[in-house]
Tab-separated table of C-alpha atoms and ligand atoms in Angstrom:
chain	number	residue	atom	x	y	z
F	1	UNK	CA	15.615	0.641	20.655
F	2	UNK	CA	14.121	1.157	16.972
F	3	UNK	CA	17.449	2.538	16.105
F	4	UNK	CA	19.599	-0.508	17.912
F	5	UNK	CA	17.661	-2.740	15.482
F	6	UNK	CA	17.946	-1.469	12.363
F	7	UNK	CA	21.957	-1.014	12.944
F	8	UNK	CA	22.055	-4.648	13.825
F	9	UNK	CA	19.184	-5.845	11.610
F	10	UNK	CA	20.109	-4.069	8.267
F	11	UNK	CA	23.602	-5.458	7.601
F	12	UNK	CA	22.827	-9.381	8.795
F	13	UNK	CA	19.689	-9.150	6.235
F	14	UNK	CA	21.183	-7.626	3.458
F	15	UNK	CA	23.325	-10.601	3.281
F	16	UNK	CA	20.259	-13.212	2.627
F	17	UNK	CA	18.727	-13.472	-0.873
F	18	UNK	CA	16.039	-10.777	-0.660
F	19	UNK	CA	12.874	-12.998	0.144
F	20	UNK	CA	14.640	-14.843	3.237
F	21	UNK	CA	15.576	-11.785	4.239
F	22	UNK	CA	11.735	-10.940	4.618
F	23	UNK	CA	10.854	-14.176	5.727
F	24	UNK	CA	13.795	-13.237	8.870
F	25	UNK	CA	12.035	-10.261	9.639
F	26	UNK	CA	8.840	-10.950	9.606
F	27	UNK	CA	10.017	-13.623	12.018
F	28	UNK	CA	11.926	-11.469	14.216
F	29	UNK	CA	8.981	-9.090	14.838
F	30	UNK	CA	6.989	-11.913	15.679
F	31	UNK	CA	9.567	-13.092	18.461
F	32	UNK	CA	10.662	-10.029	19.698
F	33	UNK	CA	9.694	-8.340	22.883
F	34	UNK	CA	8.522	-4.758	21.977
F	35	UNK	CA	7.327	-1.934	24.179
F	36	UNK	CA	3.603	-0.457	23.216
F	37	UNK	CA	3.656	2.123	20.753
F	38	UNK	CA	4.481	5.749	22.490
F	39	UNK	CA	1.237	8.076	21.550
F	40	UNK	CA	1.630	10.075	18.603
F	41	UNK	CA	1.535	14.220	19.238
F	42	UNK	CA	-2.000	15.198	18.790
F	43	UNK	CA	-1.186	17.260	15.484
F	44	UNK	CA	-0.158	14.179	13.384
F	45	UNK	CA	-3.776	12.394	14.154
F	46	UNK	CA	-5.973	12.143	10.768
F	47	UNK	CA	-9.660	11.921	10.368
F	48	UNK	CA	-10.686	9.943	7.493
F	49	UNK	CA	-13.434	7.031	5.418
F	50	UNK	CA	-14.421	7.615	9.439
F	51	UNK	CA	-11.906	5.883	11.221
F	52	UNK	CA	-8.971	8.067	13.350
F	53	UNK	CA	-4.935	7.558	12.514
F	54	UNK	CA	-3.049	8.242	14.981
F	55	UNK	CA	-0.536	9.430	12.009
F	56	UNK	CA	-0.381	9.133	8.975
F	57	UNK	CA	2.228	6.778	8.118
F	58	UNK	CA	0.887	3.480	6.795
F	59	UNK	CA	2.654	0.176	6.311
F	60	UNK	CA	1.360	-0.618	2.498
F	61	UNK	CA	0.332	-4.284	1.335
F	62	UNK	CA	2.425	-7.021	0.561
F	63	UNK	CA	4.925	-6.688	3.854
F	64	UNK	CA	2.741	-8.313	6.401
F	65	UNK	CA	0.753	-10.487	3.484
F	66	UNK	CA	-0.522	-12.693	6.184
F	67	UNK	CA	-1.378	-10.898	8.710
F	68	UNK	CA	1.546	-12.737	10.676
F	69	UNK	CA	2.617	-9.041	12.560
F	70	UNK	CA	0.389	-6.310	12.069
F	71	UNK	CA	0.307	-5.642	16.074
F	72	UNK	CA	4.555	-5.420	15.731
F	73	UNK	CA	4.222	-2.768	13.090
F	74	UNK	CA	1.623	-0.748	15.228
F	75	UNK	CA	4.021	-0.883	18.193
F	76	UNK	CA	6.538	0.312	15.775
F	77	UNK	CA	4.953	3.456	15.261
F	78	UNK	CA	2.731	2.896	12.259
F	79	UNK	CA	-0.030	4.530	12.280
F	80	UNK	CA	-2.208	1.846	10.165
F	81	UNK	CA	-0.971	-1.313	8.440
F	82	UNK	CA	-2.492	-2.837	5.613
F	83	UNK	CA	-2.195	-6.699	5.433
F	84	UNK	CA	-2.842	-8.909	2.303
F	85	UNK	CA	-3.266	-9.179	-0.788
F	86	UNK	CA	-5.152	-12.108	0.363
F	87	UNK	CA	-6.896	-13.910	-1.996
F	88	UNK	CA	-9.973	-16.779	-1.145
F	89	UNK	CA	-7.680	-19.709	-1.620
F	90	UNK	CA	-3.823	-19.976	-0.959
F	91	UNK	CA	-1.313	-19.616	-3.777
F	92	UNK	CA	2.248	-20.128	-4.080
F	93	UNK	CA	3.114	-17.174	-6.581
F	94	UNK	CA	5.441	-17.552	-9.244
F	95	UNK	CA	8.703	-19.624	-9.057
F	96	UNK	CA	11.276	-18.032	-7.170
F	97	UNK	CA	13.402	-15.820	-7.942
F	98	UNK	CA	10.767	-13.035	-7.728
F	99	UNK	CA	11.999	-10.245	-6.013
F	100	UNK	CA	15.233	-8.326	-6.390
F	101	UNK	CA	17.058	-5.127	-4.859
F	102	UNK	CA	18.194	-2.291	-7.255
F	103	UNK	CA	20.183	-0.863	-5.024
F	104	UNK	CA	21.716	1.527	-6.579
F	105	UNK	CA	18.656	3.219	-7.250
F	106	UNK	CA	17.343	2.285	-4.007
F	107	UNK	CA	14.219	0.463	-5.736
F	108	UNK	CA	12.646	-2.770	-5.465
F	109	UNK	CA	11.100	-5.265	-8.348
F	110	UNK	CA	8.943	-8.120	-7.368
F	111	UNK	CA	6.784	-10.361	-9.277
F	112	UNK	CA	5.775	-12.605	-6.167
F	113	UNK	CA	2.293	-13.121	-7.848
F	114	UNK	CA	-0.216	-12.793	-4.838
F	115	UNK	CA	1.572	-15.812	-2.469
F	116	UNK	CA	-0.413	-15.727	0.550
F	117	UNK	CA	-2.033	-18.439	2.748
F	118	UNK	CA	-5.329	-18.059	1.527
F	119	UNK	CA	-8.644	-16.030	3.532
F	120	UNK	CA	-9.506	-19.150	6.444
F	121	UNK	CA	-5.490	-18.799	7.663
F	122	UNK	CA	-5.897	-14.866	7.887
F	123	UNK	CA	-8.887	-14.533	9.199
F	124	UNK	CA	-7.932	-16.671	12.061
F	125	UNK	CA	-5.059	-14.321	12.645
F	126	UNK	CA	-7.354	-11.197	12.050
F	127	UNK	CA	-10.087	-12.805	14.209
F	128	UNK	CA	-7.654	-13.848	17.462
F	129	UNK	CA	-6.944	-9.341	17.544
F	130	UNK	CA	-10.520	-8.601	16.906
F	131	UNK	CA	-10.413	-7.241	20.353
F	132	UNK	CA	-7.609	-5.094	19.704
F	133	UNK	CA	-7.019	-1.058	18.936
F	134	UNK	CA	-4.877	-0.063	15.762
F	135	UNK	CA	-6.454	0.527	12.147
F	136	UNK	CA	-5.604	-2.785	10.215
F	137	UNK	CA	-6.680	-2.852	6.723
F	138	UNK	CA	-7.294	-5.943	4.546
F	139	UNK	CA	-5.908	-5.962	1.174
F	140	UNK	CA	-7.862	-8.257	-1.257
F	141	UNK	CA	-7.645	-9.969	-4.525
F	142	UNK	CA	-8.383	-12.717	-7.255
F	143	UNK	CA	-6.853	-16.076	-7.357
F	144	UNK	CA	-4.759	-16.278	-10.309
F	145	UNK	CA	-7.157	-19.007	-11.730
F	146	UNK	CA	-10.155	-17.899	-10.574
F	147	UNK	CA	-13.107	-18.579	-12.800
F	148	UNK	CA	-15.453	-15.650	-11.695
F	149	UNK	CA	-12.771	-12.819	-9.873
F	150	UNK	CA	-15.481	-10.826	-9.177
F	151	UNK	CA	-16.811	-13.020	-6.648
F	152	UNK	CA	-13.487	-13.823	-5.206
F	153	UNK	CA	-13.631	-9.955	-4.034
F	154	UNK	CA	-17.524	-10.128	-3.158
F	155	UNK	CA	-16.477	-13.459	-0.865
F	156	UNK	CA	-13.900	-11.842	0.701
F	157	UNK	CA	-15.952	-8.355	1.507
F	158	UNK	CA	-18.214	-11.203	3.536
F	159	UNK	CA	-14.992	-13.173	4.727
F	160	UNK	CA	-13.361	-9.831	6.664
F	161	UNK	CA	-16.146	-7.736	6.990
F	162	UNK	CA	-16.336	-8.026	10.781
F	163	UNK	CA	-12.329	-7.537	11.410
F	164	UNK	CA	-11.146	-5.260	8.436
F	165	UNK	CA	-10.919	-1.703	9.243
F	166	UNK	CA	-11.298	-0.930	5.653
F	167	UNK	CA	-10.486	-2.876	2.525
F	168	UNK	CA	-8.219	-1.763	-0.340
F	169	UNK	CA	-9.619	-3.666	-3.701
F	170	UNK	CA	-6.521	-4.010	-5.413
F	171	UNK	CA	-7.104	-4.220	-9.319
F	172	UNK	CA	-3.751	-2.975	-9.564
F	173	UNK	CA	-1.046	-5.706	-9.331
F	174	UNK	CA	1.201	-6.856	-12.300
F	175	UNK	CA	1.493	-9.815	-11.227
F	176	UNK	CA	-1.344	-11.810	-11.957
F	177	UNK	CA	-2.283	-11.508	-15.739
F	178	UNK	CA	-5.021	-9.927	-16.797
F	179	UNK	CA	-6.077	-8.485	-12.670
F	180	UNK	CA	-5.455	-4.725	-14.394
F	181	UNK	CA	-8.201	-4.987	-16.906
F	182	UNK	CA	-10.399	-5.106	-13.688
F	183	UNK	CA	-9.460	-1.045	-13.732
F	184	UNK	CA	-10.840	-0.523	-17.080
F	185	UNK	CA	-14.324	1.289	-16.918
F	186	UNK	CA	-17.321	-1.417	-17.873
F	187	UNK	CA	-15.586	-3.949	-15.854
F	188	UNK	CA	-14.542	-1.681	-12.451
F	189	UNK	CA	-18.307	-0.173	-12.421
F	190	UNK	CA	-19.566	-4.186	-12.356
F	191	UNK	CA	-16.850	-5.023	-9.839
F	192	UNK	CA	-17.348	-1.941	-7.852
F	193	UNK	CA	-20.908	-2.136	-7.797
F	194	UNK	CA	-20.904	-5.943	-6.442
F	195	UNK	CA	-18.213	-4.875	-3.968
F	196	UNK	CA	-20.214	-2.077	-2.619
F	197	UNK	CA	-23.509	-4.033	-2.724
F	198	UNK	CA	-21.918	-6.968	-0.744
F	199	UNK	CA	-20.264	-4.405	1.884
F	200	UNK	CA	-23.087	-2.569	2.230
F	201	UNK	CA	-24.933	-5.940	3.061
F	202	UNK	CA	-22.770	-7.188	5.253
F	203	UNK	CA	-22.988	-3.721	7.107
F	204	UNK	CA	-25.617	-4.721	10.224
F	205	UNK	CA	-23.294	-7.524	11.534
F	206	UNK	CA	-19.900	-6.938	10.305
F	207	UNK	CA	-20.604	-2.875	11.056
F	208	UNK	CA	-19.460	0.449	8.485
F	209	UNK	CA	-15.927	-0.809	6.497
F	210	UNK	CA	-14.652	1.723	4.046
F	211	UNK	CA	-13.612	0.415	1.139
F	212	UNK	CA	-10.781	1.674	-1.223
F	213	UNK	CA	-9.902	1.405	-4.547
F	214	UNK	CA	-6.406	0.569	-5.799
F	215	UNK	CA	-5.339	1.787	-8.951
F	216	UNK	CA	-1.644	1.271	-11.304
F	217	UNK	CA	0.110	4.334	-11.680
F	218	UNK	CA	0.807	3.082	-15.556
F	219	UNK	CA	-3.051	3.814	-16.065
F	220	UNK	CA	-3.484	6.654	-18.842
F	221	UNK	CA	-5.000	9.728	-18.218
F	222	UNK	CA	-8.509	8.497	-20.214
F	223	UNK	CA	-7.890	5.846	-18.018
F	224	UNK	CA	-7.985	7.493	-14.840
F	225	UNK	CA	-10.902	9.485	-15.597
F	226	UNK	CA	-13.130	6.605	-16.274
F	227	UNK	CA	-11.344	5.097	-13.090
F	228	UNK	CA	-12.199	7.571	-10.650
F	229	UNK	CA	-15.454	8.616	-12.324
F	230	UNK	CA	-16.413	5.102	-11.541
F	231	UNK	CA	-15.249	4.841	-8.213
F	232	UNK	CA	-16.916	8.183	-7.552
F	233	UNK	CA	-20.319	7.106	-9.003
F	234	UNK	CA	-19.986	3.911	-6.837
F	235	UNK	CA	-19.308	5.712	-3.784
F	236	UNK	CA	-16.235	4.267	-2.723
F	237	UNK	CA	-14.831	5.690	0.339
F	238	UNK	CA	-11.043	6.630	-0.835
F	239	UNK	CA	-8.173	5.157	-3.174
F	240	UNK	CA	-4.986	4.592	-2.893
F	241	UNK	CA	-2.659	5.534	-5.662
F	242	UNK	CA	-0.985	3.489	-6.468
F	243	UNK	CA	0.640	0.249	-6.672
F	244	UNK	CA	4.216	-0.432	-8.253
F	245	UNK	CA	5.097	0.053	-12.217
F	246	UNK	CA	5.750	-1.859	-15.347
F	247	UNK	CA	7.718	1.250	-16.883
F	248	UNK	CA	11.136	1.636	-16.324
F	249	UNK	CA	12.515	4.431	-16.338
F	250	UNK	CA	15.605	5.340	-18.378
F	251	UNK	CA	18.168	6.507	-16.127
F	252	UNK	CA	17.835	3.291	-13.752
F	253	UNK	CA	21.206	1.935	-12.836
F	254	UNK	CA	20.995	-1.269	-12.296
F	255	UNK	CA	20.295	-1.814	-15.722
F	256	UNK	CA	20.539	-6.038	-15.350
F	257	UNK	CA	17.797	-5.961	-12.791
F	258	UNK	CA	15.940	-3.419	-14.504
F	259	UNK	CA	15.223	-6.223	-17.064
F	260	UNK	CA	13.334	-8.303	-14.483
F	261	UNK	CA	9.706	-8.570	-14.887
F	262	UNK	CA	7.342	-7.185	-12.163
F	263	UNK	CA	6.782	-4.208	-10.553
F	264	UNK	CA	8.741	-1.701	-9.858
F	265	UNK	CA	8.936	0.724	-6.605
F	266	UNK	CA	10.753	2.795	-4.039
F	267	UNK	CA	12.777	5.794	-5.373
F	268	UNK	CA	12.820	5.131	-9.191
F	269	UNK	CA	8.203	5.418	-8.342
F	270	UNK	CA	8.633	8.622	-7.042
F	271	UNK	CA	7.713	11.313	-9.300
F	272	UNK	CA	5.426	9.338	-11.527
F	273	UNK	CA	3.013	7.809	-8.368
F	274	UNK	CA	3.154	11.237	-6.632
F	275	UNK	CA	1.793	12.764	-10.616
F	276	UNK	CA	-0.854	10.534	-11.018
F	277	UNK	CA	-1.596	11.200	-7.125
F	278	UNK	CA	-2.038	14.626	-8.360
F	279	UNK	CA	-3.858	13.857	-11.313
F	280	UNK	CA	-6.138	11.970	-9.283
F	281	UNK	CA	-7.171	14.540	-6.314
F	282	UNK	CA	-7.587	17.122	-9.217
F	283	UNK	CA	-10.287	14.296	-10.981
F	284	UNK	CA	-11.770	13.238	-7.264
F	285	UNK	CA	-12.466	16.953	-6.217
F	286	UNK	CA	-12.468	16.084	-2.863
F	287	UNK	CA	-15.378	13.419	-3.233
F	288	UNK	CA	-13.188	11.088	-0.670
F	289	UNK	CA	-9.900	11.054	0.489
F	290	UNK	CA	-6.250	9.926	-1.129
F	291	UNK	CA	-3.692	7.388	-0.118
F	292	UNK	CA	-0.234	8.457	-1.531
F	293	UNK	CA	1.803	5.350	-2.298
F	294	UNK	CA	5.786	4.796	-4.018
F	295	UNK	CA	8.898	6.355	-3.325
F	296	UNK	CA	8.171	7.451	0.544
F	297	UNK	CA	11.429	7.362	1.959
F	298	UNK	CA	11.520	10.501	3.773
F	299	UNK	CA	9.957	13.300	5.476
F	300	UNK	CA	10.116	15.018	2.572
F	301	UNK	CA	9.066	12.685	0.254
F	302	UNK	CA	5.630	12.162	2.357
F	303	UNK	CA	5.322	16.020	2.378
F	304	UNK	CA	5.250	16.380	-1.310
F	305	UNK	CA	2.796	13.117	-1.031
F	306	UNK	CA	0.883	15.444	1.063
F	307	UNK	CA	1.008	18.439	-0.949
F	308	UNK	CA	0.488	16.019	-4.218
F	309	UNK	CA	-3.102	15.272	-2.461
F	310	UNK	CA	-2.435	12.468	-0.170
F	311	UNK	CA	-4.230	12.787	2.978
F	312	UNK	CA	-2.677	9.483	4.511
F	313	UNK	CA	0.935	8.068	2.810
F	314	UNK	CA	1.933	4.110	2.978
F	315	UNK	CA	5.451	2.677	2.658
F	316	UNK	CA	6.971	-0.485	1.815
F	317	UNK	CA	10.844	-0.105	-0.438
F	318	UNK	CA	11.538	2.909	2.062
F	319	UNK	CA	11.708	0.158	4.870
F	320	UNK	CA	14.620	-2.294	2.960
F	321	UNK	CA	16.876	0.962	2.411
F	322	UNK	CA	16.198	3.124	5.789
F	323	UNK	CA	14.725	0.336	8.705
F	324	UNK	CA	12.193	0.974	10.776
F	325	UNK	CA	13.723	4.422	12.209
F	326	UNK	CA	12.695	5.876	8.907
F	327	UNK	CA	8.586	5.945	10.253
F	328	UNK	CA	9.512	7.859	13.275
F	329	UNK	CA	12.088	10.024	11.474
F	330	UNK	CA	9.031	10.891	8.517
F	331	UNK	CA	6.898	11.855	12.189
F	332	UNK	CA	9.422	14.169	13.296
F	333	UNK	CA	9.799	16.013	10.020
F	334	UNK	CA	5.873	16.372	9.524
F	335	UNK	CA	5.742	17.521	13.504
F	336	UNK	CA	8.477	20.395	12.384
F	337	UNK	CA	6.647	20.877	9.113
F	338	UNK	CA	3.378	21.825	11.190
F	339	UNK	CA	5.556	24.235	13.230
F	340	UNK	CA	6.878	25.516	10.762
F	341	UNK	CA	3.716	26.695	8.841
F	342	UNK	CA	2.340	27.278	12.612
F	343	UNK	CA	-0.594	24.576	12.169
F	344	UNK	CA	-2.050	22.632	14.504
F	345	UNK	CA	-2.943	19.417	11.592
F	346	UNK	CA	-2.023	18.302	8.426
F	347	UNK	CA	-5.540	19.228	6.829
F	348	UNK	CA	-4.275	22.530	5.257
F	349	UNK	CA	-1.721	20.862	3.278
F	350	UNK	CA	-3.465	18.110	1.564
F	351	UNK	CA	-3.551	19.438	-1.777
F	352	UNK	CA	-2.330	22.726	-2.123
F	353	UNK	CA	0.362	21.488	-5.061
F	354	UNK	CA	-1.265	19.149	-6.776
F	355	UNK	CA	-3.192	21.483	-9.197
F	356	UNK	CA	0.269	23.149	-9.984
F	357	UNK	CA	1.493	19.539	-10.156
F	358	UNK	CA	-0.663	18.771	-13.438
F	359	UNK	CA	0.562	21.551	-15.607
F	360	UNK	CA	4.425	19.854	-15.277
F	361	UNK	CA	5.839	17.969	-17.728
F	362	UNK	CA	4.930	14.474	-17.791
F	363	UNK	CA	8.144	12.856	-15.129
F	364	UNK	CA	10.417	10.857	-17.119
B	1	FMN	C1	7.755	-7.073	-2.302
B	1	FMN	C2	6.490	-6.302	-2.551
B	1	FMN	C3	5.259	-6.945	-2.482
B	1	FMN	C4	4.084	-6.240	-2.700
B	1	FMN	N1	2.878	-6.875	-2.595
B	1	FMN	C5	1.724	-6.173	-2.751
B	1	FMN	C6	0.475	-6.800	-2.596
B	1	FMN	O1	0.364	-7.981	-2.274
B	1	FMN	N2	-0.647	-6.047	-2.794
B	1	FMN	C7	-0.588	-4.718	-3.126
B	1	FMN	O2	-1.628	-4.068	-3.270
B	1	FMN	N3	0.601	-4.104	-3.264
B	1	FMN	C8	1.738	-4.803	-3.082
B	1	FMN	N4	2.950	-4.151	-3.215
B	1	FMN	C9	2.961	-2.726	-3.594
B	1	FMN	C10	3.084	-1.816	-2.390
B	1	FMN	O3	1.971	-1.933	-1.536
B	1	FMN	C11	3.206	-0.352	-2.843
B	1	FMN	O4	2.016	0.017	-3.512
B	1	FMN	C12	4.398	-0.127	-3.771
B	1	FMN	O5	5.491	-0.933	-3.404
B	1	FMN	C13	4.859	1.332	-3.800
B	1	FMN	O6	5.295	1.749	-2.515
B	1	FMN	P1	6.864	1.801	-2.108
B	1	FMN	O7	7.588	2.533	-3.195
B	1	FMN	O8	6.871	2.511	-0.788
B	1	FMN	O9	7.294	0.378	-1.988
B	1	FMN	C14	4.143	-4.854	-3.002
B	1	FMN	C15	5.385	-4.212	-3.066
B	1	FMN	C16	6.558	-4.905	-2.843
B	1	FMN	C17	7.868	-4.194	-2.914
């Protein structure tokens, strides 16, 4: 069925200008009839911020942005989906164009600027599945002309408390000037401290939500440390590393696109967002665990994620190039891993390269 649709889906929306062609599936997975998700074999389930994944495969923000399908992607085989960015008041984003296909190097840039339909219209969404199963995580951020961004994440905490499985503070998007400086030290320690404070708050109603700290994977190393000293001295329950890139690499093909502003991701993020994954788990020291983000677009890819210190993995670019197949194709490959290595979970592997990993040269 999964396979029938991505042979017919693929080639009609590769013809449409890359944002209708999102706009079309989103659509289509809201119409379409789809069986429940088959259960996942026992071996790929994940324990972690205290919630259990069915698998490890995660849909990563900006796909679902509105929480429009996130049951869709579940039934897909997902095992989590993160909606959002959401931020307290809709926003259009920047001017269109704002996303483009390097195919050739089977990447993605996008500068879309945080368009979303604002925290009432996705709550409502969120709210009408309260009742439910599937991990759905709510991806938040700032308005772009926010005078206090702070408290446009502290609102929100209060906002989804109650139907977030966990939040991912994203202080990590190009897209909206000046949201990155949120990462440096002095200002992440006030925002992380508010964030905490409000979720913690919130907590007797709205019940535990982890939250989960975003990062760039363009932060330097002095960077990083302050980043997850801070996150570790404010407790937060994971992070997710990371979001897409401002660098370009060299040997990019599509060298016309390659001049678009934005972020970058899929294939060309590989090597640098599975390094600073690695530089990261060495820093966290197991204090919480690791989302592995950029370039997943195979089983082997989300192994090395793995390996890299990733205890989960999310995937967006992987999804324009491969379809939908590609989440049940990355299962099958971590089910023969397991065998392989005769292990009954992924546990064992989380890690066990990333030490190794830091001593490379820097990826180019
Ligand atoms: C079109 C597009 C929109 C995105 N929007 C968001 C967003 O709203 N919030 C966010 O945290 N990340 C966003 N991302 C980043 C992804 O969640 C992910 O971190 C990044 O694309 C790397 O993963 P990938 O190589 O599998 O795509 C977006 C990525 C793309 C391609």
């Amino acid at each position: 069925m999964i396979g029938i649709f991505d042979r017919l889906s693929r080639p009609f929306l590769w013809a449409f200008d890359p944002e209708d062609a999102h706009h079309l599936a989103i659509k289509a997975l809201r119409l379409m009839p789809l069986p429940g998700a088959a259960s996942d074999p026992k071996e790929l389930g994940v324990r972690a911020f205290g919630l259990n994944f069915p698998n490890p495969v995660g849909l990563a923000a900006g796909f679902d942005k509105n929480a429009e399908v996130p049951d869709a992607l579940l039934r897909l085989g997902f095992g989590f989906v993160e909606v959002g960015t959401v931020t307290p008041r809709a926003q259009a984003g920047n001017p269109r164009p704002r996303l483009f296909r390097l195919e050739a190097d089977q990447g993605v840039i996008n500068r879309l600027g945080f368009n979303n339909a604002g925290a009432d219209d996705v709550l409502a969404r969120l709210a009408a599945r309260a009742s439910r199963s599937g991990i759905v995580g709510v991806n938040i951020g700032a308005n772009r002309d926010s005078a206090d961004r702070t408290q446009d994440y502290v609102r929100l905490i209060e906002t989804f408390a109650a139907v977030a499985s966990y939040f991912t503070v994203n202080v990590s998007s190009p897209n909206t000037p000046g949201l990155r400086d949120l990462q440096q030290a002095q200002a992440l320690d006030d925002l992380l401290g508010r964030v905490i404070e409000a979720r913690d708050r919130v907590q007797p109603l709205a019940g535990p939500t982890p939250v989960l700290l975003k990062i760039a994977p363009d932060l330097t190393l002095a960077d990083l440390d302050d980043a997850v000293g801070v996150a570790r001295k404010r407790r937060v329950d994971g992070m997710i590393v990371g979001n897409t890139t401002i660098a370009r690499p060299t040997w990019l093909r599509e060298r016309d696109k390659a001049r678009e502003t934005g972020g970058l991701s899929g294939r060309p993020l590989f090597k640098l967002s599975t390094r600073m994954l690695a530089e990261t788990y060495v820093r966290a020291e197991g204090a919480f665990p690791l989302i592995g983000v950029g370039g997943v677009d195979s089983g082997a890819t989300a192994i090395a994620k793995i390996k890299a210190g990733a205890t989960l993995v999310q995937l967006y670019s992987g999804l324009v190039y491969r379809g939908i197949g590609l989440v049940g194709q990355i299962k099958t490959e971590l089910v023969a891993a397991l065998g392989r290595g005769n292990r009954t979970s992924l546990d064992a592997m989380v890690g066990v390269d990333a030490a190794d990993m830091t001593a490379e040269a820097w990826p180019a």
